[in-house]
CSV table of C-alpha atoms and ligand atoms in Angstrom, one decimal:
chain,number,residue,atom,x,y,z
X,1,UNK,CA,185.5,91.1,89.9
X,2,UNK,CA,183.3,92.9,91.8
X,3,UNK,CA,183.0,96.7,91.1
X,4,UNK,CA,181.5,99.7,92.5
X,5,UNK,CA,180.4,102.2,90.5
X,6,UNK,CA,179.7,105.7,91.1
X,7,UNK,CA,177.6,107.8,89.0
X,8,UNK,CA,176.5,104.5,87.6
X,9,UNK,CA,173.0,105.0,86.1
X,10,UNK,CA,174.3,108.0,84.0
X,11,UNK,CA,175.3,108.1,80.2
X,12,UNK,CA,178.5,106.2,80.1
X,13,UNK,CA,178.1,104.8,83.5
X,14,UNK,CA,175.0,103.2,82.1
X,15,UNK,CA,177.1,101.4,79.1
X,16,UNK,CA,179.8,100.5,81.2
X,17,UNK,CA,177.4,98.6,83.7
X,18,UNK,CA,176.2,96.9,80.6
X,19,UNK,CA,179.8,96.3,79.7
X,20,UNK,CA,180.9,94.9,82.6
X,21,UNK,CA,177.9,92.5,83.4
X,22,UNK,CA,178.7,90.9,79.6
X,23,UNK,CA,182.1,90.5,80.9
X,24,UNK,CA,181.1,88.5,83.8
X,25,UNK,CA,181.6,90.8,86.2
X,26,UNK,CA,179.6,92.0,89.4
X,27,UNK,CA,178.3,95.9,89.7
X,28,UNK,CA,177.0,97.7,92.9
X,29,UNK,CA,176.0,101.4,91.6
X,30,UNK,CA,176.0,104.1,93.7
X,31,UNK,CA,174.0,107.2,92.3
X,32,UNK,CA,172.5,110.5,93.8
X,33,UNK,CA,169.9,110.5,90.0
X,34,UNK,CA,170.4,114.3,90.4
X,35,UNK,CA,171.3,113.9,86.0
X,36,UNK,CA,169.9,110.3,85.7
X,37,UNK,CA,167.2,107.8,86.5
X,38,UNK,CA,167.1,104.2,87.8
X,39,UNK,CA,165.3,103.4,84.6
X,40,UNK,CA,169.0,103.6,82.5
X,41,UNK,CA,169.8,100.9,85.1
X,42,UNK,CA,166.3,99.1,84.4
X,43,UNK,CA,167.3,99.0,81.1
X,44,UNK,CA,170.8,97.6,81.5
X,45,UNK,CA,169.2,94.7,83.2
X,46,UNK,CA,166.7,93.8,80.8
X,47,UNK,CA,169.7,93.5,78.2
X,48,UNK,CA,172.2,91.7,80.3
X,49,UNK,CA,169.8,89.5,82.1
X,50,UNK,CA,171.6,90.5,85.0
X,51,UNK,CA,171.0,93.2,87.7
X,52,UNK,CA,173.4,95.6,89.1
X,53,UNK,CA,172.3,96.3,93.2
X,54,UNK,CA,171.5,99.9,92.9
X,55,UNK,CA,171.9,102.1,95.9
X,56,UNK,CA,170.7,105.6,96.0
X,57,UNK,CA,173.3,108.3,97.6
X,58,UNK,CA,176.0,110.9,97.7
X,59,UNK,CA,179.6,110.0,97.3
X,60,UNK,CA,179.8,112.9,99.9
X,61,UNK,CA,178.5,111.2,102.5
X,62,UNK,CA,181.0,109.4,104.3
X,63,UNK,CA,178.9,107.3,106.9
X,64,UNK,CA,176.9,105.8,103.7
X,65,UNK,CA,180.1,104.8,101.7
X,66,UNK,CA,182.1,103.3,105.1
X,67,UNK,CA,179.0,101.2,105.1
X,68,UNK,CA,178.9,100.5,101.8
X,69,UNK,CA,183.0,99.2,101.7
X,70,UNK,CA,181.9,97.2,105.2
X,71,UNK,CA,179.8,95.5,103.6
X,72,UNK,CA,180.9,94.4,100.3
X,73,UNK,CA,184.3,93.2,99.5
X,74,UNK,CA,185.0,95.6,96.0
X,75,UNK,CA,187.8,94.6,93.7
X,76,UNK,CA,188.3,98.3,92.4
X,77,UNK,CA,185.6,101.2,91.4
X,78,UNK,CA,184.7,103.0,88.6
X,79,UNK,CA,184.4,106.9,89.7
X,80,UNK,CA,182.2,108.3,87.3
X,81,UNK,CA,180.0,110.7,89.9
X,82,UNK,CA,180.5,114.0,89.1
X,83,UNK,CA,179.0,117.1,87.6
X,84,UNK,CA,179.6,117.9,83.8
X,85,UNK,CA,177.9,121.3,82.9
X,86,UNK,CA,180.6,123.8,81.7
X,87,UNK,CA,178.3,126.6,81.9
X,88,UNK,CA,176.9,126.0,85.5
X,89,UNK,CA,180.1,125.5,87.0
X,90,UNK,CA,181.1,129.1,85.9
X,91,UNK,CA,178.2,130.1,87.4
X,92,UNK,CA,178.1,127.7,90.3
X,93,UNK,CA,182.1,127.2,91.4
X,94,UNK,CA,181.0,126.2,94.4
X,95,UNK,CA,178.8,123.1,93.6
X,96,UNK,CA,181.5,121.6,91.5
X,97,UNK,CA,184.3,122.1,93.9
X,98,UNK,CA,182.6,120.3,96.3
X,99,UNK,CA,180.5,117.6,94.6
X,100,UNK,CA,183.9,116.6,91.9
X,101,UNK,CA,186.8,117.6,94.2
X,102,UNK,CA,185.4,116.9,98.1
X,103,UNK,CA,183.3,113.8,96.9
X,104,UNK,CA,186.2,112.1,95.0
X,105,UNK,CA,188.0,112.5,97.7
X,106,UNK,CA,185.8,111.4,100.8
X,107,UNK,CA,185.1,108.3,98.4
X,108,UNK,CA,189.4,108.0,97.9
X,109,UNK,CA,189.8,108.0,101.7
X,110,UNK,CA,186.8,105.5,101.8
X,111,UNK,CA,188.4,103.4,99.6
X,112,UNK,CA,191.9,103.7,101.6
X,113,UNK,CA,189.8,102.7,105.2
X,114,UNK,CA,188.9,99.4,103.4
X,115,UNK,CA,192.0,98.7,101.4
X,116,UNK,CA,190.1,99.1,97.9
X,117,UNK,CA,193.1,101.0,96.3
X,118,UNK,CA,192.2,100.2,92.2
X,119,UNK,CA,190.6,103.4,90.9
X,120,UNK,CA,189.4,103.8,87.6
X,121,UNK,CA,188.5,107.9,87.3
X,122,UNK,CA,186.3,109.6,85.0
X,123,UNK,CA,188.6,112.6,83.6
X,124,UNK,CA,188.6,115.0,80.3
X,125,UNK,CA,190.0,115.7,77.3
X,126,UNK,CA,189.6,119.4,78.7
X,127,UNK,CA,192.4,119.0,81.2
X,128,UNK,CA,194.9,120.3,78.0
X,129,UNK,CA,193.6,123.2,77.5
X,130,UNK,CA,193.9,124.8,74.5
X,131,UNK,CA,196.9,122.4,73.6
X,132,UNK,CA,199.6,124.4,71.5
X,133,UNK,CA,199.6,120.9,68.6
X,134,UNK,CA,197.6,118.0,67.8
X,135,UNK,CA,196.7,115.1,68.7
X,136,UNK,CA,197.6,115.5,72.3
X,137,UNK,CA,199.5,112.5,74.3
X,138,UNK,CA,199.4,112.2,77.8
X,139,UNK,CA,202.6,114.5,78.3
X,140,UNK,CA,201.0,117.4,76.9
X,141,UNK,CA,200.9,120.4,79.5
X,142,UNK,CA,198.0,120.5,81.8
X,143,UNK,CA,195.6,123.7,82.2
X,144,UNK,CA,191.9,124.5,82.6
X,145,UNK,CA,189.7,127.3,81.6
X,146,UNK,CA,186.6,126.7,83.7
X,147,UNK,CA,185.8,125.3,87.1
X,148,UNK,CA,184.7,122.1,85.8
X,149,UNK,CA,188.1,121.3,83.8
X,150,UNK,CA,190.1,122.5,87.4
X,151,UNK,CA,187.5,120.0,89.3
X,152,UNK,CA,188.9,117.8,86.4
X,153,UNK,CA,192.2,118.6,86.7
X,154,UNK,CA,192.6,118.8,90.7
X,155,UNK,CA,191.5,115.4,91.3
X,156,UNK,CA,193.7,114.1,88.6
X,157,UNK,CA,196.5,115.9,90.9
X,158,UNK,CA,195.0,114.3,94.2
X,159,UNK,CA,195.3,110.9,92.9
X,160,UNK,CA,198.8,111.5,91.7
X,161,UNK,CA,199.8,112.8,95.3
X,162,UNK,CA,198.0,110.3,96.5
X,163,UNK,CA,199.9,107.3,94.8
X,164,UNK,CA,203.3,108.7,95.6
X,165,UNK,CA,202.1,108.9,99.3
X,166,UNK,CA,200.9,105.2,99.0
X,167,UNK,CA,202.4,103.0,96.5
X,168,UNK,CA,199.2,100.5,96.9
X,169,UNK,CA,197.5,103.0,94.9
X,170,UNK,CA,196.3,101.6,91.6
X,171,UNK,CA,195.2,104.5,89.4
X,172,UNK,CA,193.7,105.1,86.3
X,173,UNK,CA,193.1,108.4,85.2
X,174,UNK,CA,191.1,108.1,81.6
X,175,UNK,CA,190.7,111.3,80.0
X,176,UNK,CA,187.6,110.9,77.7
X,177,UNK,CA,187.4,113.2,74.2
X,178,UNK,CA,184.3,113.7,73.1
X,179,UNK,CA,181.8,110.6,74.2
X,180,UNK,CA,178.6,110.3,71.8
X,181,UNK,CA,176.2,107.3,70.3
X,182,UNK,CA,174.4,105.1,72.4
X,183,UNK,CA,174.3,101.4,73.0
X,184,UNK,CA,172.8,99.5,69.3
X,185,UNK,CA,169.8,98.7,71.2
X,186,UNK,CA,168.3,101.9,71.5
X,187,UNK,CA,167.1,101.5,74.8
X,188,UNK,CA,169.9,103.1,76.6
X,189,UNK,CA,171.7,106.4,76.1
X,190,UNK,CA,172.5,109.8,77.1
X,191,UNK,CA,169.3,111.8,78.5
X,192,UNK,CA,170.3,115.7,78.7
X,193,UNK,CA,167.9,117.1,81.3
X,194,UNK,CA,167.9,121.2,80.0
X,195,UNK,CA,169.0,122.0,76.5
X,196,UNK,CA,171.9,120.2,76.0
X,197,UNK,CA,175.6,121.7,75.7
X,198,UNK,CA,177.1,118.9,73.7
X,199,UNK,CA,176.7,118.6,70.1
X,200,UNK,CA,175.6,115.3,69.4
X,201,UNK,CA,172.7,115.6,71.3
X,202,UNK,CA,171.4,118.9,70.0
X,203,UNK,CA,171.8,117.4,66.5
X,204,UNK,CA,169.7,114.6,67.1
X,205,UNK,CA,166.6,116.9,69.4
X,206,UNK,CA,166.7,119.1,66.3
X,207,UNK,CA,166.4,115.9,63.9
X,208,UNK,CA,163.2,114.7,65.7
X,209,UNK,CA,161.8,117.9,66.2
X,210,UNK,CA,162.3,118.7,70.0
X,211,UNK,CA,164.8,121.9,68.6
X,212,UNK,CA,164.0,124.4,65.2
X,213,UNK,CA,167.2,124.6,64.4
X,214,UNK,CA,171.7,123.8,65.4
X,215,UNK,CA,173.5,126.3,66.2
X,216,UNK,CA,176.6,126.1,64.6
X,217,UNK,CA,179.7,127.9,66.7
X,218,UNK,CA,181.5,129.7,64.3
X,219,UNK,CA,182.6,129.0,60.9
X,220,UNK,CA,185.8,130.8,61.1
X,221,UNK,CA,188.1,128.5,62.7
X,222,UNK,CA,191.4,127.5,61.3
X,223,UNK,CA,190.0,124.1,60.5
X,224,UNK,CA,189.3,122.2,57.2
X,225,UNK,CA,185.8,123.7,57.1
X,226,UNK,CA,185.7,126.9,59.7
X,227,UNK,CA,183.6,125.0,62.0
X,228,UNK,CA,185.5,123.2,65.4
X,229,UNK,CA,186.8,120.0,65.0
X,230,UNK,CA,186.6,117.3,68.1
X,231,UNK,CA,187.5,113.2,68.5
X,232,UNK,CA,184.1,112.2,69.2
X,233,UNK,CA,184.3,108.7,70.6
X,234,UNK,CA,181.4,105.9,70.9
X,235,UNK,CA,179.9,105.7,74.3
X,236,UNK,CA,180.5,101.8,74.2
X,237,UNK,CA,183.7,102.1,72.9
X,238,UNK,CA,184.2,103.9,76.0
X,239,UNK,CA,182.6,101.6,78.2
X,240,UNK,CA,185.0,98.7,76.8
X,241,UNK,CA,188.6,101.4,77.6
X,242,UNK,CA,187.0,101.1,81.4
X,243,UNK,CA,186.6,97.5,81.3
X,244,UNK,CA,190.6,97.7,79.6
X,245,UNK,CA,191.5,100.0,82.1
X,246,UNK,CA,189.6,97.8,84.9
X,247,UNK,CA,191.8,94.6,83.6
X,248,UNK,CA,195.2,95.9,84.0
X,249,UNK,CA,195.2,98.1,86.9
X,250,UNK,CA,196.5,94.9,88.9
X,251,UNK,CA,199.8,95.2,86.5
X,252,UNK,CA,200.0,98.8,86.7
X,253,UNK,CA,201.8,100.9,89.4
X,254,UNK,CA,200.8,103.8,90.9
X,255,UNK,CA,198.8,106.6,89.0
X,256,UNK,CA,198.6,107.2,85.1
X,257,UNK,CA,197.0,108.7,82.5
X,258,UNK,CA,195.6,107.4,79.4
X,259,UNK,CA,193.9,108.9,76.2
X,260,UNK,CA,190.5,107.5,75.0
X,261,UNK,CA,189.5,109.1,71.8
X,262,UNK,CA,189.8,107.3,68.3
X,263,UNK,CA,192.4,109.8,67.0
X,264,UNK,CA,190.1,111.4,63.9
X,265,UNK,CA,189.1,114.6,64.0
X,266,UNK,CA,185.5,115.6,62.8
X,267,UNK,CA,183.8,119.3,62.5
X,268,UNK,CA,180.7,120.2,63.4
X,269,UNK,CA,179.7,120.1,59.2
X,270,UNK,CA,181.0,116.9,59.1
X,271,UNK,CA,179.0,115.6,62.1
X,272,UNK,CA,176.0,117.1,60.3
X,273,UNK,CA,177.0,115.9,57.3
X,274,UNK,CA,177.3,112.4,58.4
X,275,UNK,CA,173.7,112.6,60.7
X,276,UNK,CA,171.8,113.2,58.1
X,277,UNK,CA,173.0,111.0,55.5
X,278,UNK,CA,173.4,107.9,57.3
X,279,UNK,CA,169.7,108.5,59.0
X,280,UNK,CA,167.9,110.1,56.0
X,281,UNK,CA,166.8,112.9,58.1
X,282,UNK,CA,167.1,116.9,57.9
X,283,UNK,CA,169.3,118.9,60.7
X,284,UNK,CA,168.6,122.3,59.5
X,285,UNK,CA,171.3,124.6,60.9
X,286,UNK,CA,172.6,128.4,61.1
X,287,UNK,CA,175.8,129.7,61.4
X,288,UNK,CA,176.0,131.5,64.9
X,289,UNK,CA,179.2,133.1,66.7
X,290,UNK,CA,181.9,131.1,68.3
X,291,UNK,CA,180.7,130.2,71.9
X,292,UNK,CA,183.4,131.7,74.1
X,293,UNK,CA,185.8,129.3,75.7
X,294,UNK,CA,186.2,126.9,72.4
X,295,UNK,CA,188.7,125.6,71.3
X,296,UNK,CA,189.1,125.0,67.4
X,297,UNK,CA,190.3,121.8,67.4
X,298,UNK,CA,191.4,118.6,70.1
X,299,UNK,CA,192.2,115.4,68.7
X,300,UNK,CA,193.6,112.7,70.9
X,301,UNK,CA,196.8,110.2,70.2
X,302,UNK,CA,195.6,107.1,72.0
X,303,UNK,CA,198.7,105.1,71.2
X,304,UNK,CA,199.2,104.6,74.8
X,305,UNK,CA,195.8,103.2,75.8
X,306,UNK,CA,196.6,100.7,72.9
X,307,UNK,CA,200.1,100.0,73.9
X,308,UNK,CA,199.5,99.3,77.4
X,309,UNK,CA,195.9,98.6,78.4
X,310,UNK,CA,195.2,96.7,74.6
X,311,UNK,CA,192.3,99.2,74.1
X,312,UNK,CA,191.9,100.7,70.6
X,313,UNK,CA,188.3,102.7,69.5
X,314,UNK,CA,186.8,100.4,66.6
X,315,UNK,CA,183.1,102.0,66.2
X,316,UNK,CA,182.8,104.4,63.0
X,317,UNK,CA,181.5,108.1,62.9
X,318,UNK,CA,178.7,106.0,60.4
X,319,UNK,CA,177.9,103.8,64.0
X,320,UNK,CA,178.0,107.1,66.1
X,321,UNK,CA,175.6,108.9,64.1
X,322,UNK,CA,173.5,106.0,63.6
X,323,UNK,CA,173.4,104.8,67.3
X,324,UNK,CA,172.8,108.0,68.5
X,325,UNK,CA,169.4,108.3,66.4
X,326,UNK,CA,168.2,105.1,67.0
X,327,UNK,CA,168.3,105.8,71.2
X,328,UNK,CA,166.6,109.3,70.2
X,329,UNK,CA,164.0,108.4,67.5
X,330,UNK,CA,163.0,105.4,69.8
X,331,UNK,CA,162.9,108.0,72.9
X,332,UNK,CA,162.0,111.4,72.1
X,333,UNK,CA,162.0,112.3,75.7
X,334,UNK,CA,164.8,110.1,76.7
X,335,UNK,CA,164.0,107.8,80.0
X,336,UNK,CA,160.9,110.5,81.1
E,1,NAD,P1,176.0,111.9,83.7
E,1,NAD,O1,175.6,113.2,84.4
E,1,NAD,O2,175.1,111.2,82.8
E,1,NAD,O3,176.5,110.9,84.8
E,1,NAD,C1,177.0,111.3,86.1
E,1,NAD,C2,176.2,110.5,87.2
E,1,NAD,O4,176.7,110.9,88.4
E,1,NAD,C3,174.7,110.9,87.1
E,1,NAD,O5,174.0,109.7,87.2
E,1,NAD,C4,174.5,111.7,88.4
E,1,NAD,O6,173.2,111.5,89.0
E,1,NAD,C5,175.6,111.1,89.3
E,1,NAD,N1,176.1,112.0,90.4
E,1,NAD,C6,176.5,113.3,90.3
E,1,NAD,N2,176.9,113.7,91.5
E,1,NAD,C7,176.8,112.7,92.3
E,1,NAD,C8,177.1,112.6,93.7
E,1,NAD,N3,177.6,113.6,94.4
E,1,NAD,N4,176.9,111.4,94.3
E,1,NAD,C9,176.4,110.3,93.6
E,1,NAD,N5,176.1,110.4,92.3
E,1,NAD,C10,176.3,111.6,91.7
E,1,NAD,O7,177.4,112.2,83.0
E,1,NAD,P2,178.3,111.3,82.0
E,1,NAD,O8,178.3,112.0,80.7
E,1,NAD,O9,177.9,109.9,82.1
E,1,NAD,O10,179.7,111.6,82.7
E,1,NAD,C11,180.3,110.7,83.6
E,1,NAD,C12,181.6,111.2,84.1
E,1,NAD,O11,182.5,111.4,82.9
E,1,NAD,C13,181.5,112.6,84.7
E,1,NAD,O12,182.5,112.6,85.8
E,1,NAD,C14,182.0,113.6,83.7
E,1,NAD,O13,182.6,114.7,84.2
E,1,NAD,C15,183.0,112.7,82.9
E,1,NAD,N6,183.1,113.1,81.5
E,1,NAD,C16,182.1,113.2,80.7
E,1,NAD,C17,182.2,113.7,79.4
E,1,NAD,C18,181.0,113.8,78.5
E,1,NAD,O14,181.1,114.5,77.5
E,1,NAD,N7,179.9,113.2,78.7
E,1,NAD,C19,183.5,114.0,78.9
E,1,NAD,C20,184.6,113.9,79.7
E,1,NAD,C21,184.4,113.4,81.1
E,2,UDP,N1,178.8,123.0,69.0
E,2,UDP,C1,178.0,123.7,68.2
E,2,UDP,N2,176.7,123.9,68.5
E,2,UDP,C2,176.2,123.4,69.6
E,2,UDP,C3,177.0,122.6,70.5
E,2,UDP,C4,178.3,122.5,70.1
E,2,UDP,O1,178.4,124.2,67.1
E,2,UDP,O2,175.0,123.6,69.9
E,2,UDP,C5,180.2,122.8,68.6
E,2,UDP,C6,181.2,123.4,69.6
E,2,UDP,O3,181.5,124.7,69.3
E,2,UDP,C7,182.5,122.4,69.4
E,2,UDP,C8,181.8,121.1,69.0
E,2,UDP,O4,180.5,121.4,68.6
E,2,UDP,O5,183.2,122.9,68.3
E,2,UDP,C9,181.7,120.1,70.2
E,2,UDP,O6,181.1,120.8,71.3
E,2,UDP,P1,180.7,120.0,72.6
E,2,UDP,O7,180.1,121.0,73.6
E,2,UDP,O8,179.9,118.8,72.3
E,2,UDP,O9,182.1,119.5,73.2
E,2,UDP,P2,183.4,120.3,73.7
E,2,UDP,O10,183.3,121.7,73.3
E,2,UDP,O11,183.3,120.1,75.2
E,2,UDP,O12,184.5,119.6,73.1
């Protein structure tokens, strides 16, 4: 198949290039670099032996991707462009409206212009909310607490409408829980620019020295330990539910929802736990108050990506914690 991808030299863009040029299949990326570098894609290539055509630009601008459609003949895209900061999209409503909501849209009605209608969209485990039991399945009420999780949720709803409008609509909306680990190589994985938000990545720029100390969000949660508990997946057992995803969309009809997450829930302790045991390496860490927003626990049920797309999460916590040291021992300053 041939494939464009958006956001395609990010984290899990990055691995799902890699993915996908193992499985035979050809990539065009389409990337603004405002979170990435070209080097991820560098990277990708040395691996695979095979280059994806990289072409710098905003899945905002219309003229750019008309041109791009005219002039390759895509099979289906991966959607991963997008914005991802929690934080600055309370801050910035704006920015995220426009660069998740407007762009996934000028790139949908793109895609309708040149008859690509297979969409594989980047979406989040956020989209439930605080759900009311656990684990969640894909008929779990929908809600968002922050503009990042409505940009989430709105283009979710925009495909939806838009496969009921147009049965050639071929949609598949994977809602990602917690993505972490990098590819076994260490040469490729995810490269926070500021501090980073997400766990997994402070834990391992306090482990090789770039951070004193982990926070730990609160230790009073109704969980096995206090501390929050989250279905952190392996970024290439990610990449692999895309290339699942990417397989049967030519079966599937209309727009639908799937779960990736492996379906075990882990606390922040147990995430620290694990880092340092299966590395040999200190993550000294304090107990802080609960970041506002946080949820105590989210664990998926991803009996439906199994069932239908024959996609089930197979890397251990042990590979996660591992694989995500290896990327940043061997890169203290990530791609820079
Ligand atoms: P990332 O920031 O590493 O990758 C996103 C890529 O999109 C970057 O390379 C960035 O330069 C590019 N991009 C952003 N806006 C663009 C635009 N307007 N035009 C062209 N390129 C643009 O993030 P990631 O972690 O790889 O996430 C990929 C997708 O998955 C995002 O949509 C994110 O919201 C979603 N997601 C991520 C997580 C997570 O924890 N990492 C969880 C759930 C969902
Ligand atoms: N967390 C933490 N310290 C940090 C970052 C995160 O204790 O510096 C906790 C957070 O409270 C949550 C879990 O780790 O319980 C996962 O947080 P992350 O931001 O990675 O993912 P999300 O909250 O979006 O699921």
């Amino acid at each position: 198949m041939k494939v464009l991808i958006t956001g395609g030299a990010g984290y899990i863009g990055s691995h799902t290039v890699l993915c996908l040029h193992e499985a035979g299949h050809d990539v065009v990326v389409l990337d603004n670099l405002s979170n990435s570098s070209v080097e991820s894609l560098k990277r990708v290539g040395e691996l695979t032996n095979k280059c994806a055509q990289f072409i710098e630009g905003d899945i905002r601008d219309e003229q750019l991707l008309n041109r791009i459609f005219n002039e390759h003949a895509f099979d289906a895209v991966i959607h991963f462009a997008g914005l991802k900061a929690v934080g600055e999209s309370v801050a910035r409503p704006d920015l995220y409206y426009d660069n998740n909501v407007n762009g996934s849209m000028v790139l949908m009605r793109a895609m309708k212009a040149a008859g690509v209608m297979r969409l594989v969209f980047s979406s989040s485990a956020t989209v439930y909310g605080d759900p009311a039991s656990l684990p969640i399945t894909e008929d779990f009420p929908l809600s968002a607490t922050n503009p990042y999780g409505w940009s989430k949720l709105m283009v979710e709803q925009v495909c939806r409408d838009a496969a009921v409008a147009d049965e050639n609509w071929q949609i598949a909306l994977l809602r990602y829980f917690n993505p972490v680990g990098a590819h076994e190589s260490g040469r490729i994985g995810e490269d926070p620019n500021d501090i980073p938000n997400n766990l997994m990545p402070f834990i391992s720029q306090v482990a090789v020295g770039k951070r004193a100390e982990l926070s730990v969000f609160g230790d009073d949660y109704d969980t096995h330990d206090g501390t929050g508990v989250r279905d952190y997946i392996h970024v290439m057992d990610l990449a692999r539910g895309h290339l699942a995803a990417l397989n049967y969309l030519p079966k599937q009809k209309g727009c639908e929802a799937y779960n990736l997450g492996t379906g075990n829930g882990y606390s922040v302790l147990d995430m620290v736990k694990a880092f340092e045991t299966q590395n040999q390496v200190p993550v000294p860490y304090r107990i802080a108050p609960r970041r506002p927003g946080d949820i105590a626990a989210c664990y998926a049920n991803a009996g439906k990506a199994e069932q239908v797309l024959g996609w089930t999460a197979t890397m251990t916590q042990d590979d996660m914690v591992r694989d995500t040291w290896r990327w940043q021992s061997h890169n203290p300053n990530g791609y820079k």
